[in-house]
Amino acid sequence: MYTNNKLSKAVRLAIAFSAASATAFTASVNAAEEDASAKVERIEITGSRIRQADIEGANPVTVFTQEDLLKTGIVDVGDFIQRMPAMSGSPIGTTTNNGGSGAVTVNLRGLGSARTLVLVNGRRTVDGGDFQTIPSSMIKRIEILKDGASAVYGADAVAGVVNVITRDDFEGVELSYQNKQNANFSAGTEESFSIVTGKSFNSGNVVFGVDYVKQDEVYQGDVKDVAFLQNPWYIFDVESFNENGLIPEGAEGENVFSAGSGSTPCGQYYLSGGRQVTLAPCQDGGFANWDGAGYEPTADEFRNFVGGGPGNDTYNYAPVNFLQTPYEKINIFVQSRFDINDSHRTYAELRLNRRKSEQELAAVPYDTQFDPGFAPGVGVSADNYYNPFGEDVLRSRRRVLEGSRTFTQNVLQGQAVLGFEGELTDTWTYDTNYNYGYNQISSVDYGQLFGPNLSKAMGPSFKDDAGNVVCGTPDAPIADCVSLNVFGGPGSITQAMLDYVAAPLVDTTIAQLDQFQAVATGDIFELDAGIVGMAIGAEYRREELKNEVDSGKFLGVVTGNKGAGTNGSLTTRSLFSELNVPLLSNVPGAQILEAKLGLRYDDFSAFDSATTYQFGIRWQPMDGLLVRATTGSVYRAPAIGNLYAPPGDSFPSASDICRASNWGELSAEQQGRCVANGVPTGGASSEDSQVRAKVGGNPDLQPEEGDSLTIGAVWSPSFVDGLTLTVDYWAIEIDDVIATVGAANIMSGCVIGGIQALCDNIVRVPDGNIDFIKQLPTNLTSRTARGVDTEIRYNIDTDFGQFKTFVGWTRLLEREDTEFSGVTSGLATVDLLGTHNADRGDTYAEDKVNLAVDYFYNNLSVSYAIEYIAGISYAPTYVGGDVTAPSAIYHDISAAYDFDFGTRVSVGVTNIFDKAPPYIDAGFNGSTDPSTYRMFGTGYYLRLTHKF
C-alpha cells in the first residue's frame, strides 16, 4: 500500500516540481510525513481522471495560482496565459481590432486556438474557450497540460488543455479594486472591482462572487511615440531595412513607403477610358483641412489619382483604428457543495457573464465595385445632380468620414453544472454531472450603408424650382429620397444624406451546450508493486449553433462583409477508460515504475467515429529524480461553422499578382494567364493590400488526426535544497488539417502554376480588378511542432526573508505546415520556425523565456519578472526577401504589503524600460502583432484588497 517512506518521497518531489510558479503548492513535506498514518487523500490532476496521491504524473502539467495572476496586474486571464513560454501563435484578444470580437483565446504550441481545449473544473464551456467569461477572482489555480489528451478529454485536446480550477473552499468576504494606467498617454484606463464571499457549514459550503471590469479604448493615434502606428508603411528596400531598421518615409535613406487605402476621403472615381481621378484641391491641400459642406465641384477640379509610389494619394487609415478595444463586463459566479450523507455529496456551479465590447475601424471605405451603387457596373449615374463629369462613373470609391465604422457585441452567457459524487465502496468513487451552457451574442455593425437607398441616392437627381435636390427625374421624382454627394470631399455628405443611406446591421448568434458525464474511479486489484487503478466513464455531448445575420447582409444589399447565417448541431457519444498499473516499487533502480493506458471511443453524428489512445510511463529510479513519457493519438473534430457556414466575405492580406506595378515581373506566359483571367494588358489598376475572399463551410470535412509524444525528467537534487529542474521534449504531428488555400497561393497557382481550377476561383469585374476569391476549407494539409520545455525553480530561506525563483523556457525546434503551393502546384512544406507568417497572422518565436524572482519578508512581498521573446523574420508584403524584427525583453516589478487589519496594498510597474513593439510589415493590426508583443510602453497599477 502507501507507505510513509513512499508518500514522503512522492510528496517532496511533487511539491518541488509541480508548480511553474513559486506559490503553486505550499504543503510541507514534514506535515505530509506526520499525517501519512491518516487516510491518504487522492486528487485528480489535469491529464488523468484517476485519483492518486502523487501530484506529479506522467503528463507534464504547469500550475499557476491566483497569486501569480495578481502580481502581474493582469485581470485578463487569457492574456496572462498567452504570455507563458509554451504559448505561441497569435490568438485573438482585446488588442485584436480588425478581426476581433471582444473574446480572448489562447494558443498552446502555436497550433491554433481550436486545438487547445479549455475547461473549467474539468468541464467544457459553451463558448469554446473565451476567457472573458472566466472571472479572475474565482480562480484558485490554472493547470496547463502541455500534452495531447484526446484519449482523456476527447476532441480538441490536440496541443493540450487549460483547466481552470475555481475557489470552492473560500470563507469570509474579500473586496478588491484595481486601477491600471498607461504612463505615456491618458487613454486605455482599466478598472476592475470584485467581491467574493464564502461560508462553510457542517454539511458543505457556498462561494459567491462578482467581477466587474471596464477597459477603455486606445487608438493607434494615441501611441504617438511609435511612428509606424501612425502610418501604413511598407518596406521597399530589404537590405537597408535589415542593416538600419525602419527609416521613415521622407527621411534621408528612407526604406519604407506609404500604401494606404484607395478609398480616400477626397474620392477616387473610375471613368470611361480607364481614367481614375480624385478631387485635386481636397487631396493636395490635405483632407483634414478640407471643408466640403455644400461643395459642388466641377470636372476641371479633378486630376489623375496616384495609386502608388512617393507622394501617392492613398488614405492613411492607421491612426483612427483601435489598438486596444474597449469592453465592459460583469461576471457572477456561485459554487456550492453539500453532503447528502457520509458517502454522497451534491455540488452545483453557476456562472453568468454579461459583456459589451467594441471594435472600430477607419470610416466605411464605400466602393461600388464591392458595395451597392446606382446599378451593376455603374457607381454613379451620369444624371446625378452632383456628378460633375457628364458621364456614368463606373466605380466610385469614397471614404465616408462623415460616419464612423464600429462593431459592437452584447454577450450574455450562462453556464450551470449540477453533479453528484461520492464513494461507491472503500476504494471506488463516482462523479456524475450535467453541464449546460447558453451563449447569446447580439452584434451590431454601425456605419454601413443600405443598397436600395444607395441605388436611388446615386441615381439620377435634379434641382427643383425651390432649390432642393430631388432624386429621380422631373417626370418621375422619387419621394422620401436624399441624393448623395460623394464628390465634394469630407463634409459634402450631410447628416440627412447619411441618415437616408445608413443601415445599422444586427446579427444574433446563439450557442448551446448539453453535456452529461459519468465517471467512476477506483482500485481493481493489488500487485506486488502496488494497486492497479482504473477510471471508466461515459459522456454525451450536444452542441448547437444558430447564427442569424442581418437581412441586408443575407441579401447582399449593404456595404461591408456580406453572407448568410449558420445553423447546425453536432452530437458526440463517448466511452473512455484509463488504467494505471504499478510495475515495480522499492527495488534497486525503481522506487516507482508505473504504466498508464488511456482509451477513448467517440461516436459523432456528422462523420465517422474515432478511437484514440494514450500510453504513459512514470519512473522514479532514485530519490529526487522522476522520468516520464507519454505517447498517443490526438483528434480534432470540425466545428459547426467549419461544416455548415455559408459563403461570406473576408478580406485577407494579399495583393493582386496581376496588378500593374507587378506586371513587369511576370513572364509573357504568366501575363497571358492574367489576360485570360480577365485582366487588361498592362495589369489591373488596384494596388490594394487586401482582397475580398468568400469563405464558408464544407459539409464534407473529416476530423483532423495526429500523434503526440512527450519525454521528460524532473530532478530535485538532495544536495541543493529547494532546487528543481524539469526538462520535457515534446512533438505533435497532425494530418488532415482543416484549412483553406490562401488567397496569395490561389493567385500564384493560377498565374505561375497555370492551374485552371485555381483560376476559376478568382472572380474579376469587367475592368480586371478582383471582385472576390473563393476559399473553402478542406482536409488538405498537415502540421508539426517540436520543442523542449525547461523549468527551473529555486527557493531559499534566509534570515532576511524568503526568495523564490522561477525560470520557464520553451525552445521551439520545429514548426512546419504542409500546404498547397501555387508556385509548385502541389503540397509544399512551409517553415514557420522563428517567423511571423502573414497568411496565418501568427508569430512563432524560436525562444520564449519567463523569469520571476519573488521576495517575501513578513508582510511584504516583492516580485520582479522578465519576459523574453526571440527575434523573428518575415516576408515583406510588396517585395521579395526576408527581413528581421528584433527580440523583445520586458521588465516588470510589483510589491504588496499586508496590513494586520486585513488590507493589502499592491502596486506595480509594467514594461519598466518602455520597450516598443517591433515593426512587422505584414502585421494585420497596427503593422505589428498585438497578441505577442506589448503595445503601450510603460504602465502602472494600484490594487487594494480587504478581507473580512
mmCIF file of N, CA and C in Angstrom, residues 754-830:
data_model
loop_
_atom_site.group_PDB
_atom_site.id
_atom_site.type_symbol
_atom_site.label_atom_id
_atom_site.label_comp_id
_atom_site.label_asym_id
_atom_site.label_seq_id
_atom_site.Cartn_x
_atom_site.Cartn_y
_atom_site.Cartn_z
ATOM 1 N N GLY A 754 -0.250 27.843 -63.384
ATOM 2 C CA GLY A 754 -1.079 27.514 -64.538
ATOM 3 C C GLY A 754 -2.192 26.533 -64.230
ATOM 4 N N ILE A 755 -2.698 26.526 -62.993
ATOM 5 C CA ILE A 755 -3.743 25.581 -62.592
ATOM 6 C C ILE A 755 -5.099 26.240 -62.844
ATOM 7 N N GLN A 756 -5.814 25.754 -63.834
ATOM 8 C CA GLN A 756 -7.061 26.388 -64.244
ATOM 9 C C GLN A 756 -8.108 26.337 -63.127
ATOM 10 N N ALA A 757 -8.115 25.251 -62.343
ATOM 11 C CA ALA A 757 -9.097 25.150 -61.258
ATOM 12 C C ALA A 757 -8.937 26.292 -60.269
ATOM 13 N N LEU A 758 -7.707 26.757 -60.038
ATOM 14 C CA LEU A 758 -7.493 27.888 -59.148
ATOM 15 C C LEU A 758 -7.837 29.201 -59.842
ATOM 16 N N CYS A 759 -7.572 29.288 -61.136
ATOM 17 C CA CYS A 759 -8.009 30.481 -61.882
ATOM 18 C C CYS A 759 -9.523 30.641 -61.785
ATOM 19 N N ASP A 760 -10.239 29.515 -61.776
ATOM 20 C CA ASP A 760 -11.694 29.574 -61.687
ATOM 21 C C ASP A 760 -12.164 30.122 -60.346
ATOM 22 N N ASN A 761 -11.290 30.090 -59.340
ATOM 23 C CA ASN A 761 -11.649 30.621 -58.022
ATOM 24 C C ASN A 761 -11.469 32.132 -57.936
ATOM 25 N N ILE A 762 -10.885 32.729 -58.951
ATOM 26 C CA ILE A 762 -10.652 34.179 -58.960
ATOM 27 C C ILE A 762 -11.721 34.819 -59.831
ATOM 28 N N VAL A 763 -12.577 35.596 -59.236
ATOM 29 C CA VAL A 763 -13.674 36.257 -59.954
ATOM 30 C C VAL A 763 -13.341 37.740 -60.087
ATOM 31 N N ARG A 764 -13.329 38.239 -61.311
ATOM 32 C CA ARG A 764 -12.960 39.625 -61.578
ATOM 33 C C ARG A 764 -14.142 40.402 -62.151
ATOM 34 N N VAL A 765 -14.076 41.721 -61.964
ATOM 35 C CA VAL A 765 -15.074 42.622 -62.529
ATOM 36 C C VAL A 765 -14.605 43.033 -63.923
ATOM 37 N N PRO A 766 -15.458 43.703 -64.704
ATOM 38 C CA PRO A 766 -15.082 43.995 -66.095
ATOM 39 C C PRO A 766 -13.783 44.767 -66.277
ATOM 40 N N ASP A 767 -13.384 45.612 -65.326
ATOM 41 C CA ASP A 767 -12.141 46.362 -65.529
ATOM 42 C C ASP A 767 -10.900 45.557 -65.173
ATOM 43 N N GLY A 768 -11.082 44.289 -64.755
ATOM 44 C CA GLY A 768 -9.957 43.407 -64.480
ATOM 45 C C GLY A 768 -9.557 43.306 -63.030
ATOM 46 N N ASN A 769 -10.098 44.165 -62.171
ATOM 47 C CA ASN A 769 -9.780 44.070 -60.749
ATOM 48 C C ASN A 769 -10.534 42.902 -60.124
ATOM 49 N N ILE A 770 -9.999 42.418 -59.000
ATOM 50 C CA ILE A 770 -10.586 41.251 -58.342
ATOM 51 C C ILE A 770 -11.892 41.632 -57.653
ATOM 52 N N ASP A 771 -12.940 40.871 -57.932
ATOM 53 C CA ASP A 771 -14.189 41.006 -57.180
ATOM 54 C C ASP A 771 -14.069 40.197 -55.893
ATOM 55 N N PHE A 772 -13.791 38.892 -56.022
ATOM 56 C CA PHE A 772 -13.546 38.050 -54.849
ATOM 57 C C PHE A 772 -12.824 36.785 -55.263
ATOM 58 N N ILE A 773 -12.254 36.112 -54.264
ATOM 59 C CA ILE A 773 -11.576 34.829 -54.442
ATOM 60 C C ILE A 773 -12.303 33.795 -53.600
ATOM 61 N N LYS A 774 -12.624 32.667 -54.194
ATOM 62 C CA LYS A 774 -13.331 31.612 -53.471
ATOM 63 C C LYS A 774 -12.357 30.827 -52.586
ATOM 64 N N GLN A 775 -12.681 30.734 -51.310
ATOM 65 C CA GLN A 775 -11.857 29.966 -50.368
ATOM 66 C C GLN A 775 -12.763 29.113 -49.491
ATOM 67 N N LEU A 776 -12.652 27.808 -49.591
ATOM 68 C CA LEU A 776 -13.419 26.899 -48.750
ATOM 69 C C LEU A 776 -12.449 25.942 -48.062
ATOM 70 N N PRO A 777 -12.759 25.530 -46.828
ATOM 71 C CA PRO A 777 -11.835 24.648 -46.102
ATOM 72 C C PRO A 777 -11.854 23.226 -46.640
ATOM 73 N N THR A 778 -10.704 22.582 -46.534
ATOM 74 C CA THR A 778 -10.574 21.180 -46.918
ATOM 75 C C THR A 778 -9.631 20.490 -45.931
ATOM 76 N N ASN A 779 -9.641 19.151 -45.934
ATOM 77 C CA ASN A 779 -8.667 18.364 -45.170
ATOM 78 C C ASN A 779 -7.444 18.155 -46.047
ATOM 79 N N LEU A 780 -6.655 19.202 -46.197
ATOM 80 C CA LEU A 780 -5.609 19.179 -47.208
ATOM 81 C C LEU A 780 -4.210 19.112 -46.638
ATOM 82 N N THR A 781 -3.970 19.728 -45.499
ATOM 83 C CA THR A 781 -2.608 19.980 -45.064
ATOM 84 C C THR A 781 -2.256 19.201 -43.801
ATOM 85 N N SER A 782 -1.025 19.405 -43.336
ATOM 86 C CA SER A 782 -0.560 18.803 -42.091
ATOM 87 C C SER A 782 0.222 19.838 -41.304
ATOM 88 N N ARG A 783 0.394 19.592 -40.010
ATOM 89 C CA ARG A 783 1.140 20.499 -39.147
ATOM 90 C C ARG A 783 2.015 19.681 -38.209
ATOM 91 N N THR A 784 3.207 20.205 -37.954
ATOM 92 C CA THR A 784 4.099 19.579 -36.986
ATOM 93 C C THR A 784 4.689 20.647 -36.092
ATOM 94 N N ALA A 785 4.930 20.257 -34.854
ATOM 95 C CA ALA A 785 5.589 21.147 -33.896
ATOM 96 C C ALA A 785 6.412 20.284 -32.961
ATOM 97 N N ARG A 786 7.639 20.706 -32.704
ATOM 98 C CA ARG A 786 8.511 20.027 -31.748
ATOM 99 C C ARG A 786 9.234 21.075 -30.921
ATOM 100 N N GLY A 787 9.531 20.718 -29.698
ATOM 101 C CA GLY A 787 10.259 21.663 -28.873
ATOM 102 C C GLY A 787 10.677 21.053 -27.546
ATOM 103 N N VAL A 788 11.305 21.893 -26.753
ATOM 104 C CA VAL A 788 11.767 21.486 -25.426
ATOM 105 C C VAL A 788 11.309 22.536 -24.416
ATOM 106 N N ASP A 789 10.640 22.074 -23.372
ATOM 107 C CA ASP A 789 10.254 22.935 -22.258
ATOM 108 C C ASP A 789 11.240 22.724 -21.111
ATOM 109 N N THR A 790 11.770 23.809 -20.593
ATOM 110 C CA THR A 790 12.665 23.741 -19.440
ATOM 111 C C THR A 790 12.117 24.655 -18.342
ATOM 112 N N GLU A 791 12.054 24.130 -17.141
ATOM 113 C CA GLU A 791 11.616 24.920 -15.996
ATOM 114 C C GLU A 791 12.592 24.716 -14.840
ATOM 115 N N ILE A 792 12.984 25.803 -14.246
ATOM 116 C CA ILE A 792 13.883 25.760 -13.085
ATOM 117 C C ILE A 792 13.229 26.530 -11.956
ATOM 118 N N ARG A 793 13.217 25.942 -10.807
ATOM 119 C CA ARG A 793 12.675 26.586 -9.629
ATOM 120 C C ARG A 793 13.670 26.451 -8.490
ATOM 121 N N TYR A 794 13.922 27.569 -7.851
ATOM 122 C CA TYR A 794 14.860 27.539 -6.721
ATOM 123 C C TYR A 794 14.309 28.425 -5.611
ATOM 124 N N ASN A 795 14.062 27.804 -4.477
ATOM 125 C CA ASN A 795 13.545 28.509 -3.302
ATOM 126 C C ASN A 795 14.585 28.464 -2.189
ATOM 127 N N ILE A 796 14.788 29.574 -1.518
ATOM 128 C CA ILE A 796 15.775 29.626 -0.453
ATOM 129 C C ILE A 796 15.268 30.516 0.670
ATOM 130 N N ASP A 797 15.442 30.052 1.887
ATOM 131 C CA ASP A 797 15.091 30.825 3.074
ATOM 132 C C ASP A 797 16.354 31.418 3.688
ATOM 133 N N THR A 798 16.279 32.695 4.035
ATOM 134 C CA THR A 798 17.396 33.382 4.679
ATOM 135 C C THR A 798 16.896 34.077 5.938
ATOM 136 N N ASP A 799 17.839 34.638 6.688
ATOM 137 C CA ASP A 799 17.456 35.364 7.894
ATOM 138 C C ASP A 799 16.719 36.658 7.574
ATOM 139 N N PHE A 800 16.866 37.125 6.336
ATOM 140 C CA PHE A 800 16.234 38.396 5.973
ATOM 141 C C PHE A 800 15.142 38.202 4.923
ATOM 142 N N GLY A 801 14.557 37.019 4.872
ATOM 143 C CA GLY A 801 13.423 36.781 4.004
ATOM 144 C C GLY A 801 13.563 35.537 3.148
ATOM 145 N N GLN A 802 12.521 35.254 2.429
ATOM 146 C CA GLN A 802 12.481 34.076 1.567
ATOM 147 C C GLN A 802 12.520 34.519 0.101
ATOM 148 N N PHE A 803 13.295 33.783 -0.702
ATOM 149 C CA PHE A 803 13.389 34.054 -2.129
ATOM 150 C C PHE A 803 12.845 32.847 -2.899
ATOM 151 N N LYS A 804 12.057 33.129 -3.907
ATOM 152 C CA LYS A 804 11.547 32.085 -4.785
ATOM 153 C C LYS A 804 11.827 32.505 -6.223
ATOM 154 N N THR A 805 12.505 31.637 -6.948
ATOM 155 C CA THR A 805 12.910 31.958 -8.308
ATOM 156 C C THR A 805 12.330 30.928 -9.270
ATOM 157 N N PHE A 806 11.825 31.430 -10.387
ATOM 158 C CA PHE A 806 11.279 30.540 -11.403
ATOM 159 C C PHE A 806 11.774 30.981 -12.776
ATOM 160 N N VAL A 807 12.227 29.995 -13.580
ATOM 161 C CA VAL A 807 12.594 30.228 -14.973
ATOM 162 C C VAL A 807 11.819 29.234 -15.829
ATOM 163 N N GLY A 808 11.088 29.755 -16.802
ATOM 164 C CA GLY A 808 10.397 28.912 -17.774
ATOM 165 C C GLY A 808 10.893 29.242 -19.162
ATOM 166 N N TRP A 809 11.303 28.240 -19.916
ATOM 167 C CA TRP A 809 11.890 28.456 -21.242
ATOM 168 C C TRP A 809 11.350 27.396 -22.189
ATOM 169 N N THR A 810 10.747 27.844 -23.280
ATOM 170 C CA THR A 810 10.339 26.934 -24.353
ATOM 171 C C THR A 810 11.185 27.217 -25.575
ATOM 172 N N ARG A 811 11.886 26.194 -26.008
ATOM 173 C CA ARG A 811 12.693 26.256 -27.228
ATOM 174 C C ARG A 811 11.925 25.526 -28.314
ATOM 175 N N LEU A 812 11.484 26.272 -29.321
ATOM 176 C CA LEU A 812 10.763 25.674 -30.428
ATOM 177 C C LEU A 812 11.780 25.124 -31.423
ATOM 178 N N LEU A 813 11.769 23.810 -31.623
ATOM 179 C CA LEU A 813 12.720 23.161 -32.523
ATOM 180 C C LEU A 813 12.186 23.045 -33.946
ATOM 181 N N GLU A 814 10.896 22.924 -34.069
ATOM 182 C CA GLU A 814 10.296 22.770 -35.394
ATOM 183 C C GLU A 814 8.861 23.258 -35.348
ATOM 184 N N ARG A 815 8.488 24.011 -36.356
ATOM 185 C CA ARG A 815 7.073 24.370 -36.555
ATOM 186 C C ARG A 815 6.859 24.482 -38.052
ATOM 187 N N GLU A 816 6.244 23.448 -38.616
ATOM 188 C CA GLU A 816 6.076 23.372 -40.063
ATOM 189 C C GLU A 816 4.618 23.090 -40.410
ATOM 190 N N ASP A 817 4.198 23.679 -41.488
ATOM 191 C CA ASP A 817 2.912 23.358 -42.092
ATOM 192 C C ASP A 817 3.153 22.855 -43.502
ATOM 193 N N THR A 818 2.441 21.833 -43.867
ATOM 194 C CA THR A 818 2.425 21.407 -45.252
ATOM 195 C C THR A 818 1.153 21.960 -45.872
ATOM 196 N N GLU A 819 1.308 22.763 -46.912
ATOM 197 C CA GLU A 819 0.144 23.400 -47.514
ATOM 198 C C GLU A 819 0.301 23.418 -49.027
ATOM 199 N N PHE A 820 -0.788 23.751 -49.684
ATOM 200 C CA PHE A 820 -0.742 23.830 -51.142
ATOM 201 C C PHE A 820 0.050 25.059 -51.560
ATOM 202 N N SER A 821 0.949 24.867 -52.512
ATOM 203 C CA SER A 821 1.748 25.968 -53.045
ATOM 204 C C SER A 821 1.336 26.229 -54.478
ATOM 205 N N GLY A 822 0.933 27.475 -54.731
ATOM 206 C CA GLY A 822 0.580 27.832 -56.097
ATOM 207 C C GLY A 822 1.778 27.827 -57.026
ATOM 208 N N VAL A 823 2.975 28.019 -56.477
ATOM 209 C CA VAL A 823 4.181 28.077 -57.306
ATOM 210 C C VAL A 823 4.567 26.684 -57.795
ATOM 211 N N THR A 824 4.540 25.690 -56.896
ATOM 212 C CA THR A 824 4.945 24.336 -57.261
ATOM 213 C C THR A 824 3.773 23.480 -57.726
ATOM 214 N N SER A 825 2.559 24.009 -57.584
ATOM 215 C CA SER A 825 1.347 23.287 -57.990
ATOM 216 C C SER A 825 1.184 21.986 -57.199
ATOM 217 N N GLY A 826 1.599 21.978 -55.977
ATOM 218 C CA GLY A 826 1.459 20.803 -55.126
ATOM 219 C C GLY A 826 1.670 21.182 -53.681
ATOM 220 N N LEU A 827 1.776 20.155 -52.841
ATOM 221 C CA LEU A 827 1.997 20.401 -51.429
ATOM 222 C C LEU A 827 3.453 20.767 -51.183
ATOM 223 N N ALA A 828 3.646 21.765 -50.360
ATOM 224 C CA ALA A 828 4.994 22.221 -50.026
ATOM 225 C C ALA A 828 5.061 22.459 -48.526
ATOM 226 N N THR A 829 6.247 22.290 -47.971
ATOM 227 C CA THR A 829 6.459 22.498 -46.544
ATOM 228 C C THR A 829 6.832 23.953 -46.297
ATOM 229 N N VAL A 830 6.105 24.572 -45.397
ATOM 230 C CA VAL A 830 6.366 25.952 -45.015
ATOM 231 C C VAL A 830 7.010 25.935 -43.634
#
